[in-house]
Short mmCIF file of C-alpha atoms and ligand atoms in Angstrom, two decimals:
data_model
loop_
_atom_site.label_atom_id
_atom_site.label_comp_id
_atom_site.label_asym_id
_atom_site.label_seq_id
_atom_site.Cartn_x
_atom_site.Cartn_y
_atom_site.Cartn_z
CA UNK A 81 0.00 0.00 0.00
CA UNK A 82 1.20 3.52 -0.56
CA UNK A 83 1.71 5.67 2.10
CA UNK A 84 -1.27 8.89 1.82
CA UNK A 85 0.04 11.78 2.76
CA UNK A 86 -1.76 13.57 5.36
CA UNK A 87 -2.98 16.74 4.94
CA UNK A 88 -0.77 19.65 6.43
CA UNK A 89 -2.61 20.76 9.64
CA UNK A 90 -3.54 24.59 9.50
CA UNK A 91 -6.61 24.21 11.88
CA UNK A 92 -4.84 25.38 15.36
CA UNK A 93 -7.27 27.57 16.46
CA UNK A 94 -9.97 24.90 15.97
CA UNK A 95 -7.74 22.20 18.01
CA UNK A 96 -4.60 21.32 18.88
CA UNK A 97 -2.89 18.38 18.61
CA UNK A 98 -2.34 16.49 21.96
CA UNK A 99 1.42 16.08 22.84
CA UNK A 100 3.19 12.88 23.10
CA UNK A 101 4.52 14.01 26.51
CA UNK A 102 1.18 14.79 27.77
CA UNK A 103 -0.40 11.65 26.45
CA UNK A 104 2.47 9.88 28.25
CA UNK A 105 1.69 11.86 31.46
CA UNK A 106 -2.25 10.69 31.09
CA UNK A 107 -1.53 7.00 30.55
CA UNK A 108 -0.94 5.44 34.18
CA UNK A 109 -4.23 7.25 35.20
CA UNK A 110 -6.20 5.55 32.98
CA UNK A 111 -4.34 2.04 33.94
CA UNK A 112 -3.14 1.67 37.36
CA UNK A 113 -3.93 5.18 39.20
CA UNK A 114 -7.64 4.90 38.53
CA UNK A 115 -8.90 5.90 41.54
CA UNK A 116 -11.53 8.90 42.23
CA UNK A 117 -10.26 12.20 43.81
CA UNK A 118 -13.15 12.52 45.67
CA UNK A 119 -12.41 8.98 47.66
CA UNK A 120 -10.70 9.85 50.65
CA UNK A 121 -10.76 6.89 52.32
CA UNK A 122 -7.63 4.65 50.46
CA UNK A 123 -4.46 5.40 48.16
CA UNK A 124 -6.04 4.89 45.05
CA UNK A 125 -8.29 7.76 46.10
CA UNK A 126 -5.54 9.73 47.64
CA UNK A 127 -2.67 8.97 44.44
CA UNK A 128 -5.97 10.67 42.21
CA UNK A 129 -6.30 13.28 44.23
CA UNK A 130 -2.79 14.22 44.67
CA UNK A 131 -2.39 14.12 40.78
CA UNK A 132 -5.43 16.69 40.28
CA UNK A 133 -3.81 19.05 42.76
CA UNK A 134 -1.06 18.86 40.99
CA UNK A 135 -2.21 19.51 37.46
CA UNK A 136 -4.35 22.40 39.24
CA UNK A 137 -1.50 24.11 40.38
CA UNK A 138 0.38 23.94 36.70
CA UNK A 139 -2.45 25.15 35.08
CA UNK A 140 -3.18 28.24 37.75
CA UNK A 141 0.45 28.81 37.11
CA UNK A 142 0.09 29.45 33.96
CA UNK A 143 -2.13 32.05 33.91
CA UNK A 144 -0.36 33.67 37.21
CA UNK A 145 -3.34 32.26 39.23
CA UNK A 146 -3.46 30.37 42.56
CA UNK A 147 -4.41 26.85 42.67
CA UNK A 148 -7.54 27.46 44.87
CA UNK A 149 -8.95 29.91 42.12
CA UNK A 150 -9.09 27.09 39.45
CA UNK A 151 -12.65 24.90 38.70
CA UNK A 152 -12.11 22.14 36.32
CA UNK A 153 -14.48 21.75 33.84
CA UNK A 154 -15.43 19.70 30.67
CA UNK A 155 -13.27 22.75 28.46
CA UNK A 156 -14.51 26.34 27.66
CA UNK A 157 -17.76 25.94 26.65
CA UNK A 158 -18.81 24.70 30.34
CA UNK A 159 -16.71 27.54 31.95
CA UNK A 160 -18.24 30.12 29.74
CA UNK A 161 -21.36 28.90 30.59
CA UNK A 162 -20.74 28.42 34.71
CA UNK A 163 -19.37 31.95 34.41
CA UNK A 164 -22.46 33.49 32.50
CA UNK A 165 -24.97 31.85 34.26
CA UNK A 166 -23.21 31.35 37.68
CA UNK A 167 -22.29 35.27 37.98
CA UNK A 168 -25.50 36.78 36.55
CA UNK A 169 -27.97 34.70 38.34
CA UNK A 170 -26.19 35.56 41.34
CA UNK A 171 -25.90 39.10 40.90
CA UNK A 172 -29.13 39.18 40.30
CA UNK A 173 -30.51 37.21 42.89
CA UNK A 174 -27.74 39.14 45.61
CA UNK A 175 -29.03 42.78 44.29
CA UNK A 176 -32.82 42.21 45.08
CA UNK A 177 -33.31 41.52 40.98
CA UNK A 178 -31.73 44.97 40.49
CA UNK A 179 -28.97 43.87 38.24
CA UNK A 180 -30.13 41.98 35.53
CA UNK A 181 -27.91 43.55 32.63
CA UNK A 182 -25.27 41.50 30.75
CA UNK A 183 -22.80 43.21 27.91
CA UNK A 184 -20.84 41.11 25.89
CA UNK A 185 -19.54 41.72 21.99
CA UNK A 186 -21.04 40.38 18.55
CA UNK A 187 -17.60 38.54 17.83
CA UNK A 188 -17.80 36.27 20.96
CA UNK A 189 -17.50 32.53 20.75
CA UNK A 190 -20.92 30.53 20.27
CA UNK A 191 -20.58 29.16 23.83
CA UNK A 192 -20.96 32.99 25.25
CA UNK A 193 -23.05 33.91 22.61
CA UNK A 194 -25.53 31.83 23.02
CA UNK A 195 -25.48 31.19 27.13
CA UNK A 196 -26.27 35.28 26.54
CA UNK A 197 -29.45 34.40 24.29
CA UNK A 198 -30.65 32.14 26.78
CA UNK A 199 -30.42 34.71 29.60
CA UNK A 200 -32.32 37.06 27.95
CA UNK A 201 -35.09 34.10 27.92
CA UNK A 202 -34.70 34.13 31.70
CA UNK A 203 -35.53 38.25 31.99
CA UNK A 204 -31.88 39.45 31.64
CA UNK A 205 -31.38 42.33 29.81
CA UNK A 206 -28.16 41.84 27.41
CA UNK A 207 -26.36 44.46 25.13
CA UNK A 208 -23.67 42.62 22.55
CA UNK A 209 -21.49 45.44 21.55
CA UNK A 210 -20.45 46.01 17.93
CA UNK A 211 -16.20 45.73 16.96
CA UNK A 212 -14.13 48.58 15.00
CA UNK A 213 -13.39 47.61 11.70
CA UNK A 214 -10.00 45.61 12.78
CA UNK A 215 -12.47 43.60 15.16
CA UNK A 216 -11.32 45.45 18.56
CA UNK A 217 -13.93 46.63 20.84
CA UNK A 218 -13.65 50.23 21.83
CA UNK A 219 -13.51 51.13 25.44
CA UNK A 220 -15.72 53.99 24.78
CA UNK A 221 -18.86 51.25 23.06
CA UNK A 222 -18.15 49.65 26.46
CA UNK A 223 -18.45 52.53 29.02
CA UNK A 224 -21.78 53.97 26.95
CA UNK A 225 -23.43 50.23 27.37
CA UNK A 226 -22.72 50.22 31.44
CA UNK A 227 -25.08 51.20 33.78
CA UNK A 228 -26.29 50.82 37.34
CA UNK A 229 -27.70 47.59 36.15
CA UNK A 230 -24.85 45.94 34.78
CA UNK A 231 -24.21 42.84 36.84
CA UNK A 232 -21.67 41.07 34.32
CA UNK A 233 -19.83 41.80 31.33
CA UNK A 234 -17.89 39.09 29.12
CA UNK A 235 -15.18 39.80 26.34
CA UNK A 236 -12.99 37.26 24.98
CA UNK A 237 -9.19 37.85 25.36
CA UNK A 238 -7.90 36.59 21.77
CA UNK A 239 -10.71 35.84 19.16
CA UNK A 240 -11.22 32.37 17.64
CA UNK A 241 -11.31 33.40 13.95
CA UNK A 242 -9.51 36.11 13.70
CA UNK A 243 -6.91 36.20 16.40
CA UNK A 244 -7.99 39.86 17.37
CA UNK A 245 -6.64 40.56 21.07
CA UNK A 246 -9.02 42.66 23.08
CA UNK A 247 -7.85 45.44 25.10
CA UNK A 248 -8.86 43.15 28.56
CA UNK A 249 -7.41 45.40 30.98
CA UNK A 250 -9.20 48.60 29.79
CA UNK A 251 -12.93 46.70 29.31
CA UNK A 252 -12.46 45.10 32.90
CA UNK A 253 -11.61 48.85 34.96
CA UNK A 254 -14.54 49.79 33.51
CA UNK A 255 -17.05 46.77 34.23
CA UNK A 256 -15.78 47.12 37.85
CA UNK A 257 -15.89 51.02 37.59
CA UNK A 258 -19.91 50.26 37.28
CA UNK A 259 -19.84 47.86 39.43
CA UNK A 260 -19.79 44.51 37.23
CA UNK A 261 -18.15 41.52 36.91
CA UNK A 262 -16.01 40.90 34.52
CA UNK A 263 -15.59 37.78 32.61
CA UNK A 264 -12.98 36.84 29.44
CA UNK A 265 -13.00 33.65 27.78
CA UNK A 266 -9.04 32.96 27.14
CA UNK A 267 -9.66 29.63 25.43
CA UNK A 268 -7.04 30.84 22.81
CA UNK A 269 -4.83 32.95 24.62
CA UNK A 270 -3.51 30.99 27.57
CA UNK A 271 -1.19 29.03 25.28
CA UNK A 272 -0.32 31.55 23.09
CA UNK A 273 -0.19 34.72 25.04
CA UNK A 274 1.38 35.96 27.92
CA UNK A 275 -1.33 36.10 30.64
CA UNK A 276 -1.05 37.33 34.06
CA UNK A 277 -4.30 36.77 35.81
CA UNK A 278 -4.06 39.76 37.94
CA UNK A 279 -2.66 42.40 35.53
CA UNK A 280 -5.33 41.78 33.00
CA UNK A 281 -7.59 42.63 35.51
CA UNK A 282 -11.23 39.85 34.94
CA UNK A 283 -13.00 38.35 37.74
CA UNK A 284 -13.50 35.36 35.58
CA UNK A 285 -11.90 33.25 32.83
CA UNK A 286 -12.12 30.97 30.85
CA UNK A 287 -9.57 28.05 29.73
CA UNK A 288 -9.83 24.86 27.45
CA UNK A 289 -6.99 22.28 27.31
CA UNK A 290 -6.91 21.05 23.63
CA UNK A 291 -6.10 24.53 22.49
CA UNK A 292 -3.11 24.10 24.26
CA UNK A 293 -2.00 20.48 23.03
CA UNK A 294 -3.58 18.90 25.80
CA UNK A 295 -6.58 16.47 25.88
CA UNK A 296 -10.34 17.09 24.64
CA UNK A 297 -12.93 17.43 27.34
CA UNK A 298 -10.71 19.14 30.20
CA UNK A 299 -10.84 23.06 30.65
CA UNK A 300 -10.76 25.62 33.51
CA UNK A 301 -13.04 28.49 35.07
CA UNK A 302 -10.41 30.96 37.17
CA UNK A 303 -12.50 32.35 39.67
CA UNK A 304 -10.02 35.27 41.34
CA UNK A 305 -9.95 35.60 44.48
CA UNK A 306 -9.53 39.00 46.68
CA UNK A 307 -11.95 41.54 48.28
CA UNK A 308 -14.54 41.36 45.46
CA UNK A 309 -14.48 37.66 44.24
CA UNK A 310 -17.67 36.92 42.24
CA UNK A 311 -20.33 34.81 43.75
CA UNK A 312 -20.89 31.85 41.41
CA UNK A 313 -24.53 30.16 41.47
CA UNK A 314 -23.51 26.32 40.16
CA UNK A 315 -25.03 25.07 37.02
CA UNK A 316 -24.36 21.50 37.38
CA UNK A 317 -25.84 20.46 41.10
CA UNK A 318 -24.88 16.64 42.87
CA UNK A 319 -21.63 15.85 44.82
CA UNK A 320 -20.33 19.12 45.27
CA UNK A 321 -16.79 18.66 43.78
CA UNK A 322 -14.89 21.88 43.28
CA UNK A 323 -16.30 23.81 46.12
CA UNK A 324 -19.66 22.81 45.02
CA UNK A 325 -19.22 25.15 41.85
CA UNK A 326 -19.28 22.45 39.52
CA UNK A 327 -20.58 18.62 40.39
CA UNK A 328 -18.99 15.61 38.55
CA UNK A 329 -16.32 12.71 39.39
CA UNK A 330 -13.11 14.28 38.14
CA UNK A 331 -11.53 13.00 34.81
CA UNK A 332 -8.55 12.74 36.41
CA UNK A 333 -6.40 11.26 33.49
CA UNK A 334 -7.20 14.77 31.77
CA UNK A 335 -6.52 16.85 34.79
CA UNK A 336 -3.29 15.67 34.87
CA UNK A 337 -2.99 15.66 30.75
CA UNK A 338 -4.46 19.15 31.53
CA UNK A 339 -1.39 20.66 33.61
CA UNK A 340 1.33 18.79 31.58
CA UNK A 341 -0.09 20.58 28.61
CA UNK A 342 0.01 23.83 30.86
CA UNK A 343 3.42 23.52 31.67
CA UNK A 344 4.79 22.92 28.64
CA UNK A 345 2.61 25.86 27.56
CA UNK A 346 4.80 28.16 29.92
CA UNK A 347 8.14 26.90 28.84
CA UNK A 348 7.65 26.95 25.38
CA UNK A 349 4.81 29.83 24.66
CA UNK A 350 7.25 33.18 23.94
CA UNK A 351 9.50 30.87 22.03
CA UNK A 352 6.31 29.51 20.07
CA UNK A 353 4.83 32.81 19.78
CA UNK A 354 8.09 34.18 17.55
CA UNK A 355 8.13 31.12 15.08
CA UNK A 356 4.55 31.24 14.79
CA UNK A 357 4.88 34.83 13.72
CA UNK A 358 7.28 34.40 11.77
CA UNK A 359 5.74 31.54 9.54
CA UNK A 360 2.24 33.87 9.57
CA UNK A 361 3.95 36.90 8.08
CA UNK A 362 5.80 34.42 5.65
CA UNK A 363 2.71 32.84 4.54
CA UNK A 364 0.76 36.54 3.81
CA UNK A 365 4.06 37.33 2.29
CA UNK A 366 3.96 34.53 -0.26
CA UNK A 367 0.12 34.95 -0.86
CA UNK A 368 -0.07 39.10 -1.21
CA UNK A 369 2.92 38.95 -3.74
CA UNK A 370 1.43 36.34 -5.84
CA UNK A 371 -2.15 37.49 -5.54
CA UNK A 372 -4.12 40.43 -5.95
CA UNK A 373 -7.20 41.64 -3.92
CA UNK A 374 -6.93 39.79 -0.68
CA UNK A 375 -8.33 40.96 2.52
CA UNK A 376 -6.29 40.46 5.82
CA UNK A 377 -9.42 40.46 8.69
CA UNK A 378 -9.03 41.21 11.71
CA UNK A 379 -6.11 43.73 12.43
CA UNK A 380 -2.75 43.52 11.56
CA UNK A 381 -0.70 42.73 14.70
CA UNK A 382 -2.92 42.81 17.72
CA UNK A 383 -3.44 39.16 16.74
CA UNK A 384 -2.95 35.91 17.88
CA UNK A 385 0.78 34.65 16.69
CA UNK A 386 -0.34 31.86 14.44
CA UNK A 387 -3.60 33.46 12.77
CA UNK A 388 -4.04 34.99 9.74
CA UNK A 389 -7.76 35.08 8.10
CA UNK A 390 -7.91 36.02 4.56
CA UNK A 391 -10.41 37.15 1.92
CA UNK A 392 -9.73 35.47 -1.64
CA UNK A 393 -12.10 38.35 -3.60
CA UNK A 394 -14.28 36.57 -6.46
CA UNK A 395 -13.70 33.06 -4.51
CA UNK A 396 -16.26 31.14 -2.41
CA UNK A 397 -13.71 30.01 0.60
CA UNK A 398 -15.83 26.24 0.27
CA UNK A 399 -14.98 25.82 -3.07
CA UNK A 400 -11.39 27.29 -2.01
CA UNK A 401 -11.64 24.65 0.30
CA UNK A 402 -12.82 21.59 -2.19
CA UNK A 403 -9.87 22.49 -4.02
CA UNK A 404 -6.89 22.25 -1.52
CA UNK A 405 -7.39 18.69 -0.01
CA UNK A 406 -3.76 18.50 0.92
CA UNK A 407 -4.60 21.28 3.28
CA UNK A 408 -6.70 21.14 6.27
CA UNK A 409 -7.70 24.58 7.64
CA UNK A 410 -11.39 26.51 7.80
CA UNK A 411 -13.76 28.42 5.69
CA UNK A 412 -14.94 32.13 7.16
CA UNK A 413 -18.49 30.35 7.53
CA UNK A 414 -20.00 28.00 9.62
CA UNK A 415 -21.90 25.32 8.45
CA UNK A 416 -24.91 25.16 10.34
CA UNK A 417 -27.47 22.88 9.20
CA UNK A 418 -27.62 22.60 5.06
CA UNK A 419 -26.88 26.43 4.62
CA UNK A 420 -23.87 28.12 4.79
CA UNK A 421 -24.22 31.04 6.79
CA UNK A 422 -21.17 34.12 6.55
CA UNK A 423 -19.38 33.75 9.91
CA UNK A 424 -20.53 36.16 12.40
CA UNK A 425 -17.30 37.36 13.18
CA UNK A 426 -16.28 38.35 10.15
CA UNK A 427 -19.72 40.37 9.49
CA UNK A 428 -19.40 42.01 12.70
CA UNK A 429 -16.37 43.60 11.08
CA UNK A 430 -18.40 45.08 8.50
CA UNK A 431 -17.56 42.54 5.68
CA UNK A 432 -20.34 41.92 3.02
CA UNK A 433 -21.98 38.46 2.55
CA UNK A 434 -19.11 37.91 -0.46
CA UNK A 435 -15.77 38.85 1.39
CA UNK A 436 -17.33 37.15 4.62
CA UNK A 437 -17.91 33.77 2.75
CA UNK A 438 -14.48 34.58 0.53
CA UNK A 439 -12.23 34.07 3.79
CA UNK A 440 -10.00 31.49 5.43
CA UNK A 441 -8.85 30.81 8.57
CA UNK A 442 -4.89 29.86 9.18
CA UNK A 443 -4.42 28.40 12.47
CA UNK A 444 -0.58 28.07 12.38
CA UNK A 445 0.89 26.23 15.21
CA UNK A 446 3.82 23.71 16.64
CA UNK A 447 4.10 21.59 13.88
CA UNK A 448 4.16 23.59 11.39
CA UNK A 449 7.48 24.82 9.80
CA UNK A 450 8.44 26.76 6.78
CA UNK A 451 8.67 23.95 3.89
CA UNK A 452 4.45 23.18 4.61
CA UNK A 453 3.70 26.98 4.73
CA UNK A 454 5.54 27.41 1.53
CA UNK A 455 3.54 24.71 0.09
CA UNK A 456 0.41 25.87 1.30
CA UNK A 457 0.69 28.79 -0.63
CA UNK A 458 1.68 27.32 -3.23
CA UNK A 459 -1.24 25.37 -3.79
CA UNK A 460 -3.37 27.98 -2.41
CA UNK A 461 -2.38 30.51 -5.32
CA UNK A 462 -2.94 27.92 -7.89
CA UNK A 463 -6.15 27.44 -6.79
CA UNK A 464 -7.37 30.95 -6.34
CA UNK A 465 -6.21 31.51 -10.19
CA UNK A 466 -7.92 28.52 -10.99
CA UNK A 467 -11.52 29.72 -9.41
CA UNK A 468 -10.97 33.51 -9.94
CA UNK A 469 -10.40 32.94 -13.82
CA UNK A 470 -13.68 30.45 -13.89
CA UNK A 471 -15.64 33.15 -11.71
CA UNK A 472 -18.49 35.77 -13.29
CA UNK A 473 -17.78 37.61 -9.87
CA UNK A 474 -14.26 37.77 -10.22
CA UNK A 475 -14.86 39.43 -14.03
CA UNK A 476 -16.90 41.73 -12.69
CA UNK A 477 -14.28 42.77 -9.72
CA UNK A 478 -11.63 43.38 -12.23
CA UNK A 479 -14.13 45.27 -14.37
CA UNK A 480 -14.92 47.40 -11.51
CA UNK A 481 -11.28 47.97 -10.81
CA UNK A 482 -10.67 49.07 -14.87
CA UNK A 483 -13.27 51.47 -14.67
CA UNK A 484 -12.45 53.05 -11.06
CA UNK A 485 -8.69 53.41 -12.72
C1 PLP B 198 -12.53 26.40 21.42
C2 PLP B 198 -13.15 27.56 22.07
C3 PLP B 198 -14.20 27.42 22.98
C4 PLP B 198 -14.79 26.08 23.31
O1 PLP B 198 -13.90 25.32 24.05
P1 PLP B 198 -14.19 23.76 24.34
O2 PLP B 198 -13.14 23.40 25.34
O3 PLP B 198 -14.01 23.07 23.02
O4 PLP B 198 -15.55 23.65 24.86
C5 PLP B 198 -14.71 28.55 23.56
N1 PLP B 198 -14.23 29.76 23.28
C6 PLP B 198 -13.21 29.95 22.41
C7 PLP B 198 -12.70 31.32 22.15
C8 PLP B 198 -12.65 28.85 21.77
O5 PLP B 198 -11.66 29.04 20.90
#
């Protein structure tokens, strides 16, 4: 049999491979060291718990958080939800019902998104702020949405599809200004960003291990202590595991896979973050000089070190797609149901329908290097010739262009 080459993996921001060191780290908890953290009555019990403590203090480490401030969860879209739901009901319920206001941004993650949707079903009131053109959030659209009423507001730190860093620190003075909790989903900064807990300034965030080349179905809610730590209501109610904020036996063969990937994270993230840079501005390199009329989303360097997203003008990014099957990376639309819808995101930053659903997603990450980007292009200008010379829209671009000129 031949050997099939696999594609070259562009989809980092989607998920990360798990390491061989941290798979190596999980194994003897899923053979010998099976026991339950909770038991406290034997070693098997006592070896589990030990090894969750453990893995809680690498992964509080590296965010600059303490150990006690860290609630495991199934990944990111539990903690969003445990931090929307836990710190609104709560305000709510602590203030006498008189805040009941939630701000987030049009550009969040699904998993805040639409925990937001459903509190508005429950009575909340909830503002999603618009983005500049480059996708940040303004202080200023932030301050004019607070009020009195405000009992939580939730910005993501580094955004999923197009790598846009918010400006955390500014957002959260202000939620606490009106007296609001702050939360920030950091699903894809932790990894990839320096992130000091405390300096950024949120009450709240939000972690997920297999962006971070540990295992699927592990994440983190930080909740910070100090004078004003945010009162959590629990979503998920039985044993009371994790200070009764979130009920469930601990998978502790992912805690642990959980921390090694943390730790590795810290050792190897600013070193990471200057290759992955490096190949990014290579790969936009090799595509602008080859090709005209591309769109870079998002803004130009307040972005994730591995992320480009890119509009191919007079392409449809699934065709794009169709076309590059020794490539696996992501279309600017999400498939939901039959119908492809233009990603959110990407309209939130004023793109039309066509350069919305023109776009792709590079996720660039560990094991990439510069012989696959350089191939990746390749085959990515080929293609875009290929469609843009078979496309009526295309035609009509260049005609456009002719007559402007
Ligand atoms: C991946 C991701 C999530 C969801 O995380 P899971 O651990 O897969 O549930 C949430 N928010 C952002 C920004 C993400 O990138």
């Amino acid at each position: 049999m031949p050997r099939v080459e696999r594609p070259i993996y562009l989809d980092h921001n989607a998920t990360t491979p798990c390491d061989a060191s941290v798979v190596a780290a999980m194994l003897p908890f899923f053979r010998d060291e099976f026991g339950n953290a909770a038991s406290r009555t034997h070693a098997y019990g006592w070896a589990a718990e030990a090894a969750v403590e453990r893995a809680r203090e690498q992964v509080a480490r590296l965010v600059g958080a303490d150990a006690r401030e860290l609630i495991f969860t199934s990944g990111a879209t539990e903690a969003n939800n445990l931090a929307l739901f836990g710190a609104a009901r709560a305000a709510r319920a602590d203030s006498g019902g008189r805040r009941d206001h939630v701000v987030s941004c049009r550009t969040e993650h699904r998993a805040v998104l639409d925990p937001c949707a459903a509190l508005e079903r429950e009575g909340f009131r909830v503002t999603l702020l618009g983005v500049e053109r480059d996708g940040r959030l303004a202080p200023d659209a932030l301050r004019e949405a607070l009020d009195a009423r405000t009992a939580l507001v939730s910005v993501m730190h580094a955004n999923n599809e197009i790598g846009v860093i918010q400006p955390i620190a500014a957002l959260a003075a202000l939620a606490h200004e009106a007296g609001a909790a702050f939360h920030c989903d950091a699903a894809q900064s932790a990894g990839a960003l320096e992130l000091d807990a405390a300096r950024l300034g949120a009450d709240l965030y939000s972690l997920s291990a297999h962006k971070l080349y540990g295992p699927k179905g592990v994440g983190a809610l930080v909740v910070r202590r100090g004078p004003k730590r945010v009162r959590l209501e629990p979503v998920l109610h039985g044993g009371g595991h994790e200070r009764g904020l979130r009920s469930g036996t601990l998978p502790v063969p992912l805690c642990v896979g959980f921390g090694a990937a943390a730790e590795l994270a810290r050792a190897s993230r600013a070193g990471d973050a200057d290759r992955h840079t490096r190949l990014r501005d290579r790969l936009l390199a090799r595509l602008t000089s080859e090709l005209p009329d591309l769109v870079v989303n998002g803004h130009p360097s307040e972005r994730l070190p591995g992320n480009l997203n890119v509009s191919f003008l007079g392409v449809e990014g699934e065709a794009l797609l169709a076309a590059l099957p020794e490539l696996a990376l992501s279309s600017g639309s999400a498939c939901t149901s039959a119908k492809r819808e233009p990603s959110h995101v990407l309209r939130a930053l004023g793109a039309d329908p066509a350069r919305a659903l023109s776009a792709l997603r590079f996720g660039i990450g560990r094991g990439n290097d510069e012989a696959q980007i350089d191939e990746a292009a390749a085959r990515i200008v080929e293609q875009v010739r290929r469609l843009r010379a078979m496309s009526p829209v295309w035609d009509d671009l260049r005609r456009g262009h002719a007559a402007r000129s």
